mmCIF file of C-alpha atoms in Angstrom:
data_model
loop_
_atom_site.group_PDB
_atom_site.id
_atom_site.type_symbol
_atom_site.label_atom_id
_atom_site.label_comp_id
_atom_site.label_asym_id
_atom_site.label_seq_id
_atom_site.Cartn_x
_atom_site.Cartn_y
_atom_site.Cartn_z
ATOM 1 C CA MET A 14 -23.530 8.893 -19.352
ATOM 2 C CA THR A 15 -23.069 12.158 -17.485
ATOM 3 C CA THR A 16 -21.800 15.322 -19.108
ATOM 4 C CA ALA A 17 -19.653 18.036 -17.550
ATOM 5 C CA THR A 18 -22.773 19.968 -16.608
ATOM 6 C CA ASP A 19 -24.695 17.169 -14.910
ATOM 7 C CA ASP A 20 -21.768 15.261 -13.348
ATOM 8 C CA PRO A 21 -22.572 15.089 -9.624
ATOM 9 C CA LEU A 22 -18.872 15.378 -8.749
ATOM 10 C CA VAL A 23 -16.725 18.515 -8.594
ATOM 11 C CA THR A 24 -12.946 18.567 -8.291
ATOM 12 C CA THR A 25 -10.846 20.067 -5.533
ATOM 13 C CA ASP A 26 -9.588 22.589 -8.114
ATOM 14 C CA TRP A 27 -13.160 23.656 -8.860
ATOM 15 C CA LEU A 28 -14.065 24.066 -5.211
ATOM 16 C CA SER A 29 -10.868 25.963 -4.440
ATOM 17 C CA ALA A 30 -11.716 28.406 -7.229
ATOM 18 C CA HIS A 31 -15.278 28.901 -5.917
ATOM 19 C CA LEU A 32 -14.737 29.065 -2.145
ATOM 20 C CA ASP A 33 -15.315 32.812 -2.093
ATOM 21 C CA ASP A 34 -18.496 32.642 -4.183
ATOM 22 C CA PRO A 35 -21.368 33.620 -1.836
ATOM 23 C CA LYS A 36 -23.735 31.377 -3.819
ATOM 24 C CA VAL A 37 -21.596 28.267 -3.231
ATOM 25 C CA LYS A 38 -22.181 26.659 0.170
ATOM 26 C CA VAL A 39 -19.995 23.833 1.467
ATOM 27 C CA ILE A 40 -21.203 21.172 3.906
ATOM 28 C CA ASP A 41 -19.194 18.587 5.826
ATOM 29 C CA ALA A 42 -21.409 15.475 5.897
ATOM 30 C CA SER A 43 -18.933 13.166 7.652
ATOM 31 C CA PHE A 44 -20.488 10.220 9.470
ATOM 32 C CA LYS A 45 -19.378 7.286 11.599
ATOM 33 C CA LEU A 46 -21.094 4.219 13.005
ATOM 34 C CA PRO A 47 -22.300 4.426 16.624
ATOM 35 C CA GLY A 48 -19.486 4.128 19.153
ATOM 36 C CA VAL A 49 -16.681 5.141 16.781
ATOM 37 C CA LEU A 50 -14.635 8.012 18.212
ATOM 38 C CA PRO A 51 -13.858 10.817 17.820
ATOM 39 C CA LEU A 52 -17.337 11.908 16.810
ATOM 40 C CA PRO A 53 -17.731 13.398 13.329
ATOM 41 C CA ILE A 54 -18.597 16.787 14.817
ATOM 42 C CA ASP A 55 -15.336 16.749 16.770
ATOM 43 C CA ASP A 56 -13.397 15.936 13.598
ATOM 44 C CA TYR A 57 -15.196 18.817 11.891
ATOM 45 C CA LEU A 58 -14.345 21.247 14.700
ATOM 46 C CA ALA A 59 -10.687 20.203 14.488
ATOM 47 C CA ALA A 60 -10.380 20.663 10.722
ATOM 48 C CA HIS A 61 -12.785 21.466 7.911
ATOM 49 C CA ILE A 62 -12.716 23.093 4.501
ATOM 50 C CA PRO A 63 -12.880 26.893 4.949
ATOM 51 C CA GLY A 64 -16.473 28.068 5.234
ATOM 52 C CA ALA A 65 -17.965 24.577 5.528
ATOM 53 C CA VAL A 66 -20.844 23.967 7.936
ATOM 54 C CA PHE A 67 -21.555 20.595 9.547
ATOM 55 C CA PHE A 68 -24.372 18.522 8.047
ATOM 56 C CA ASP A 69 -25.344 16.117 10.841
ATOM 57 C CA VAL A 70 -26.696 12.944 9.225
ATOM 58 C CA ASP A 71 -28.255 11.801 12.497
ATOM 59 C CA ALA A 72 -29.824 15.164 13.344
ATOM 60 C CA ILE A 73 -31.299 15.882 9.902
ATOM 61 C CA SER A 74 -33.628 12.911 10.164
ATOM 62 C CA ASN A 75 -37.012 11.708 11.382
ATOM 63 C CA HIS A 76 -36.714 11.656 15.172
ATOM 64 C CA ASN A 77 -40.038 9.864 15.529
ATOM 65 C CA ASN A 78 -38.729 6.774 13.733
ATOM 66 C CA PRO A 79 -36.717 4.310 15.845
ATOM 67 C CA ARG A 80 -34.528 3.349 12.868
ATOM 68 C CA PRO A 81 -31.333 5.405 12.462
ATOM 69 C CA HIS A 82 -31.370 8.649 10.425
ATOM 70 C CA MET A 83 -34.466 7.985 8.343
ATOM 71 C CA PHE A 84 -35.605 10.723 5.940
ATOM 72 C CA PRO A 85 -37.340 13.645 7.672
ATOM 73 C CA ASP A 86 -40.395 15.313 6.180
ATOM 74 C CA ALA A 87 -39.994 18.247 3.817
ATOM 75 C CA ALA A 88 -40.775 20.881 6.437
ATOM 76 C CA GLN A 89 -38.043 19.667 8.779
ATOM 77 C CA PHE A 90 -35.504 19.314 5.972
ATOM 78 C CA ALA A 91 -36.208 22.876 4.854
ATOM 79 C CA ARG A 92 -35.792 24.196 8.415
ATOM 80 C CA ASP A 93 -32.593 22.265 9.042
ATOM 81 C CA ILE A 94 -30.996 23.296 5.749
ATOM 82 C CA ALA A 95 -31.981 26.946 6.144
ATOM 83 C CA ALA A 96 -30.384 26.873 9.607
ATOM 84 C CA LEU A 97 -27.107 25.902 7.904
ATOM 85 C CA GLY A 98 -27.196 29.175 5.989
ATOM 86 C CA ILE A 99 -28.300 27.578 2.726
ATOM 87 C CA SER A 100 -30.948 29.050 0.428
ATOM 88 C CA SER A 101 -32.776 27.504 -2.489
ATOM 89 C CA GLY A 102 -30.723 29.470 -5.031
ATOM 90 C CA ASP A 103 -27.367 28.224 -3.731
ATOM 91 C CA THR A 104 -25.083 25.587 -5.183
ATOM 92 C CA VAL A 105 -24.210 23.141 -2.404
ATOM 93 C CA VAL A 106 -21.020 21.061 -2.327
ATOM 94 C CA ALA A 107 -20.991 18.121 0.088
ATOM 95 C CA TYR A 108 -17.879 16.347 1.280
ATOM 96 C CA ASP A 109 -16.873 13.927 4.010
ATOM 97 C CA SER A 110 -13.684 12.857 5.752
ATOM 98 C CA GLY A 111 -13.613 9.528 3.913
ATOM 99 C CA GLY A 112 -13.688 7.231 6.930
ATOM 100 C CA TRP A 113 -17.290 6.442 6.047
ATOM 101 C CA VAL A 114 -18.403 7.858 2.741
ATOM 102 C CA ALA A 115 -21.504 9.876 3.635
ATOM 103 C CA ALA A 116 -21.454 12.936 1.357
ATOM 104 C CA PRO A 117 -23.584 10.999 -1.183
ATOM 105 C CA ARG A 118 -26.264 10.676 1.503
ATOM 106 C CA ALA A 119 -26.494 14.464 1.734
ATOM 107 C CA TRP A 120 -26.384 14.731 -2.072
ATOM 108 C CA TRP A 121 -29.335 12.350 -2.475
ATOM 109 C CA MET A 122 -31.346 14.079 0.238
ATOM 110 C CA PHE A 123 -30.977 17.438 -1.500
ATOM 111 C CA LEU A 124 -31.972 15.914 -4.849
ATOM 112 C CA SER A 125 -34.914 14.075 -3.269
ATOM 113 C CA PHE A 126 -36.194 17.287 -1.719
ATOM 114 C CA GLY A 127 -36.094 19.148 -5.026
ATOM 115 C CA HIS A 128 -32.717 20.915 -4.894
ATOM 116 C CA PRO A 129 -30.765 20.011 -8.075
ATOM 117 C CA ASN A 130 -27.804 22.323 -7.422
ATOM 118 C CA ILE A 131 -25.956 19.824 -5.237
ATOM 119 C CA LYS A 132 -22.513 18.344 -5.887
ATOM 120 C CA VAL A 133 -20.124 15.962 -4.140
ATOM 121 C CA LEU A 134 -16.442 16.838 -3.735
ATOM 122 C CA ASP A 135 -14.491 14.061 -5.436
ATOM 123 C CA GLY A 136 -11.997 12.684 -2.921
ATOM 124 C CA GLY A 137 -13.473 14.691 -0.069
ATOM 125 C CA LEU A 138 -11.394 16.076 2.779
ATOM 126 C CA LYS A 139 -8.817 13.321 2.284
ATOM 127 C CA LYS A 140 -7.872 14.524 -1.188
ATOM 128 C CA TRP A 141 -8.207 18.188 -0.185
ATOM 129 C CA THR A 142 -5.686 17.897 2.646
ATOM 130 C CA ARG A 143 -3.434 15.537 0.677
ATOM 131 C CA GLU A 144 -3.017 18.336 -1.849
ATOM 132 C CA GLY A 145 -1.971 20.753 0.892
ATOM 133 C CA ARG A 146 -5.090 22.904 0.685
ATOM 134 C CA PRO A 147 -6.108 24.999 3.716
ATOM 135 C CA THR A 148 -8.454 23.944 6.507
ATOM 136 C CA HIS A 149 -10.045 25.880 9.332
ATOM 137 C CA SER A 150 -11.029 24.816 12.844
ATOM 138 C CA GLY A 151 -13.874 25.745 15.165
ATOM 139 C CA LYS A 152 -17.587 26.254 14.725
ATOM 140 C CA ILE A 153 -19.263 28.416 12.102
ATOM 141 C CA THR A 154 -22.563 30.171 12.879
ATOM 142 C CA PRO A 155 -24.099 31.073 9.524
ATOM 143 C CA LYS A 156 -26.826 33.580 8.824
ATOM 144 C CA PRO A 157 -30.019 31.522 8.236
ATOM 145 C CA GLY A 158 -31.004 30.983 4.633
ATOM 146 C CA LYS A 159 -34.372 30.611 2.932
ATOM 147 C CA PHE A 160 -34.899 27.083 1.722
ATOM 148 C CA THR A 161 -37.961 25.320 0.365
ATOM 149 C CA ALA A 162 -38.310 21.559 0.017
ATOM 150 C CA LYS A 163 -40.718 19.072 -1.512
ATOM 151 C CA LEU A 164 -40.010 15.351 -1.268
ATOM 152 C CA ASP A 165 -40.160 13.193 -4.362
ATOM 153 C CA PRO A 166 -41.767 10.001 -2.961
ATOM 154 C CA GLY A 167 -40.170 7.972 -5.737
ATOM 155 C CA ALA A 168 -36.705 8.625 -4.290
ATOM 156 C CA ILE A 169 -37.124 6.208 -1.378
ATOM 157 C CA ARG A 170 -38.605 2.769 -0.751
ATOM 158 C CA SER A 171 -40.237 1.378 2.385
ATOM 159 C CA GLN A 172 -39.772 -2.100 3.822
ATOM 160 C CA GLN A 173 -43.210 -3.044 2.536
ATOM 161 C CA GLN A 174 -42.311 -2.007 -1.009
ATOM 162 C CA VAL A 175 -39.034 -3.917 -0.954
ATOM 163 C CA GLU A 176 -40.731 -6.953 0.530
ATOM 164 C CA ALA A 177 -43.369 -6.932 -2.227
ATOM 165 C CA ASN A 178 -40.570 -6.659 -4.777
ATOM 166 C CA ILE A 179 -39.187 -10.063 -3.747
ATOM 167 C CA GLU A 180 -42.093 -11.623 -5.614
ATOM 168 C CA THR A 181 -42.373 -9.225 -8.540
ATOM 169 C CA ARG A 182 -38.635 -8.579 -9.097
ATOM 170 C CA ALA A 183 -39.722 -5.358 -10.777
ATOM 171 C CA GLU A 184 -36.685 -3.621 -9.285
ATOM 172 C CA GLN A 185 -33.139 -4.864 -8.725
ATOM 173 C CA VAL A 186 -31.937 -4.419 -5.132
ATOM 174 C CA VAL A 187 -28.209 -3.693 -4.933
ATOM 175 C CA ASP A 188 -26.471 -3.908 -1.541
ATOM 176 C CA ALA A 189 -23.477 -1.660 -0.751
ATOM 177 C CA ARG A 190 -22.258 -3.452 2.394
ATOM 178 C CA PRO A 191 -18.956 -5.362 2.449
ATOM 179 C CA ARG A 192 -19.308 -8.821 0.910
ATOM 180 C CA GLY A 193 -18.867 -10.669 4.209
ATOM 181 C CA ARG A 194 -21.848 -8.874 5.703
ATOM 182 C CA PHE A 195 -23.900 -9.490 2.539
ATOM 183 C CA GLU A 196 -23.103 -13.203 2.595
ATOM 184 C CA GLY A 197 -23.706 -13.457 6.344
ATOM 185 C CA THR A 198 -20.203 -14.708 7.166
ATOM 186 C CA VAL A 199 -19.375 -11.817 9.509
ATOM 187 C CA PRO A 200 -21.574 -10.178 12.165
ATOM 188 C CA GLU A 201 -23.343 -6.893 11.655
ATOM 189 C CA PRO A 202 -22.020 -3.813 13.516
ATOM 190 C CA ARG A 203 -25.463 -3.401 15.061
ATOM 191 C CA PRO A 204 -25.714 -6.375 17.444
ATOM 192 C CA GLU A 205 -29.507 -6.632 17.171
ATOM 193 C CA SER A 206 -29.278 -7.378 13.435
ATOM 194 C CA ARG A 207 -29.352 -10.782 11.809
ATOM 195 C CA SER A 208 -26.692 -11.586 9.202
ATOM 196 C CA GLY A 209 -27.390 -11.991 5.503
ATOM 197 C CA HIS A 210 -29.107 -10.058 2.719
ATOM 198 C CA ILE A 211 -32.462 -9.342 1.110
ATOM 199 C CA PRO A 212 -33.440 -12.356 -1.025
ATOM 200 C CA GLY A 213 -32.627 -11.758 -4.675
ATOM 201 C CA SER A 214 -30.374 -8.753 -4.046
ATOM 202 C CA ARG A 215 -26.940 -8.208 -5.610
ATOM 203 C CA SER A 216 -23.687 -7.278 -3.886
ATOM 204 C CA VAL A 217 -21.641 -4.250 -5.004
ATOM 205 C CA PRO A 218 -19.483 -3.199 -2.006
ATOM 206 C CA TYR A 219 -19.246 0.573 -1.972
ATOM 207 C CA ALA A 220 -15.564 0.669 -0.977
ATOM 208 C CA GLY A 221 -14.604 -0.895 -4.297
ATOM 209 C CA LEU A 222 -15.807 2.174 -6.176
ATOM 210 C CA PHE A 223 -13.020 4.402 -4.837
ATOM 211 C CA ASP A 224 -9.271 4.683 -5.271
ATOM 212 C CA ALA A 225 -7.966 3.656 -1.854
ATOM 213 C CA GLU A 226 -5.008 6.036 -2.005
ATOM 214 C CA THR A 227 -6.647 9.260 -3.151
ATOM 215 C CA GLY A 228 -10.254 8.707 -2.068
ATOM 216 C CA ALA A 229 -11.450 9.744 -5.533
ATOM 217 C CA MET A 230 -14.163 7.798 -7.339
ATOM 218 C CA LYS A 231 -12.908 5.321 -9.918
ATOM 219 C CA PRO A 232 -13.226 5.926 -13.687
ATOM 220 C CA LEU A 233 -16.555 5.258 -15.386
ATOM 221 C CA ASP A 234 -15.435 2.006 -17.002
ATOM 222 C CA ALA A 235 -14.457 0.606 -13.600
ATOM 223 C CA LEU A 236 -17.768 1.714 -12.092
ATOM 224 C CA ARG A 237 -19.697 0.053 -14.905
ATOM 225 C CA GLN A 238 -17.764 -3.191 -14.477
ATOM 226 C CA ALA A 239 -18.441 -3.209 -10.719
ATOM 227 C CA PHE A 240 -22.180 -3.316 -11.398
ATOM 228 C CA THR A 241 -22.387 -5.456 -14.531
ATOM 229 C CA GLY A 242 -19.837 -7.888 -13.101
ATOM 230 C CA SER A 243 -22.192 -8.439 -10.175
ATOM 231 C CA GLY A 244 -25.155 -9.165 -12.423
ATOM 232 C CA VAL A 245 -26.777 -5.723 -12.304
ATOM 233 C CA ASP A 246 -28.598 -4.647 -15.476
ATOM 234 C CA LEU A 247 -28.093 -0.898 -15.805
ATOM 235 C CA THR A 248 -31.118 -0.582 -18.111
ATOM 236 C CA LYS A 249 -33.588 -1.853 -15.508
ATOM 237 C CA PRO A 250 -34.931 -0.208 -12.296
ATOM 238 C CA ILE A 251 -32.577 -0.237 -9.299
ATOM 239 C CA VAL A 252 -33.020 0.218 -5.543
ATOM 240 C CA THR A 253 -29.884 0.632 -3.444
ATOM 241 C CA SER A 254 -29.508 -0.641 0.113
ATOM 242 C CA CYS A 255 -26.805 -0.921 2.786
ATOM 243 C CA GLY A 256 -26.603 -0.998 6.578
ATOM 244 C CA SER A 257 -28.630 2.110 7.400
ATOM 245 C CA GLY A 258 -29.163 4.111 4.222
ATOM 246 C CA VAL A 259 -25.808 5.915 4.038
ATOM 247 C CA SER A 260 -23.291 3.958 1.943
ATOM 248 C CA ALA A 261 -26.085 2.831 -0.401
ATOM 249 C CA LEU A 262 -25.963 6.337 -1.835
ATOM 250 C CA VAL A 263 -22.376 5.757 -2.959
ATOM 251 C CA LEU A 264 -23.869 3.229 -5.374
ATOM 252 C CA THR A 265 -26.572 5.719 -6.343
ATOM 253 C CA LEU A 266 -23.919 8.359 -7.011
ATOM 254 C CA ALA A 267 -21.891 5.959 -9.163
ATOM 255 C CA LEU A 268 -25.019 4.943 -11.084
ATOM 256 C CA TYR A 269 -25.881 8.592 -11.630
ATOM 257 C CA ARG A 270 -22.408 9.151 -13.080
ATOM 258 C CA LEU A 271 -23.088 6.252 -15.458
ATOM 259 C CA GLY A 272 -26.210 8.016 -16.687
ATOM 260 C CA VAL A 273 -28.661 5.876 -14.706
ATOM 261 C CA ARG A 274 -31.626 7.885 -13.447
ATOM 262 C CA GLY A 275 -34.745 6.967 -11.510
ATOM 263 C CA THR A 276 -33.046 4.854 -8.855
ATOM 264 C CA ALA A 277 -34.403 4.736 -5.312
ATOM 265 C CA LEU A 278 -33.009 4.237 -1.817
ATOM 266 C CA TYR A 279 -34.297 1.641 0.632
ATOM 267 C CA ASP A 280 -33.988 4.073 3.516
ATOM 268 C CA GLY A 281 -34.384 1.580 6.363
ATOM 269 C CA SER A 282 -31.894 -0.810 4.761
ATOM 270 C CA TRP A 283 -30.441 -3.615 6.901
ATOM 271 C CA SER A 284 -30.992 -1.760 10.191
ATOM 272 C CA GLU A 285 -34.693 -2.347 9.511
ATOM 273 C CA TRP A 286 -34.749 -5.532 7.402
ATOM 274 C CA GLY A 287 -32.215 -7.327 9.607
ATOM 275 C CA LEU A 288 -34.167 -6.964 12.863
ATOM 276 C CA PRO A 289 -34.897 -10.263 14.630
ATOM 277 C CA ASP A 290 -38.574 -10.155 13.643
ATOM 278 C CA GLY A 291 -37.891 -8.826 10.155
ATOM 279 C CA PRO A 292 -38.691 -10.325 6.730
ATOM 280 C CA PRO A 293 -36.961 -13.404 5.286
ATOM 281 C CA ILE A 294 -33.217 -13.210 4.656
ATOM 282 C CA ALA A 295 -30.761 -15.060 2.438
ATOM 283 C CA THR A 296 -27.113 -15.923 3.058
ATOM 284 C CA GLY A 297 -24.173 -16.858 0.870
ATOM 285 C CA PRO A 298 -23.209 -15.331 -2.491
ATOM 286 C CA ALA A 299 -25.824 -13.669 -4.667
#
């Protein structure tokens, strides 16, 4: 179980009280699937939390990998984060607009690259504006920071590792996509992808972990039930997966709040596994 000091979430009250702290940096990590308009950057330019800079999930990625927004190397991550005005001694608060919950992706990247002072704003921009708090518009050009990064290789899994795990079942794979996509009854948003799930994986749709009205994460008991009710053993190793390595981190965030450590992300997720020439798939309920 998390304590007040290691809870990855901060409240809107906390952030409001710390907006003027020069050591607290706010990032807008909003994300949308390809083709969905307006673009996240345009939403950011129209309205963002005062002082927030835009964390571009697609840009802060490995541009040599054909799969969408795969983890970059440590050198690139350090450059990209420093360019946002963030230094290694700063506390970073990530939020998103709530249309597609992506702040946990930024949170996990910071943790994976050795920066523990990273939090997620509970309820994001949706809750912030619902409470009548101020927003600004336009672009911010920060003074570059000084950021160092070192990737923990245990934070992510490759396709080969997940494929080998089908036989060993050493790790539980938990899928964050909506249940229809997991079961293969609805098409994937990426037309090149097959429908179904990784054999042996469990389904915990990420949207069920939030209060639909406020956008805040559900209480710990509800989070625990979402996992255990789907057959996930919280005492055994877990790898999270989704469509392209974004919403899987909502599960990781919820697990972290439940005191579960040592999880990993299958970074390629279904955008890699679901390719026509990809590994075996399963359909139907888990």
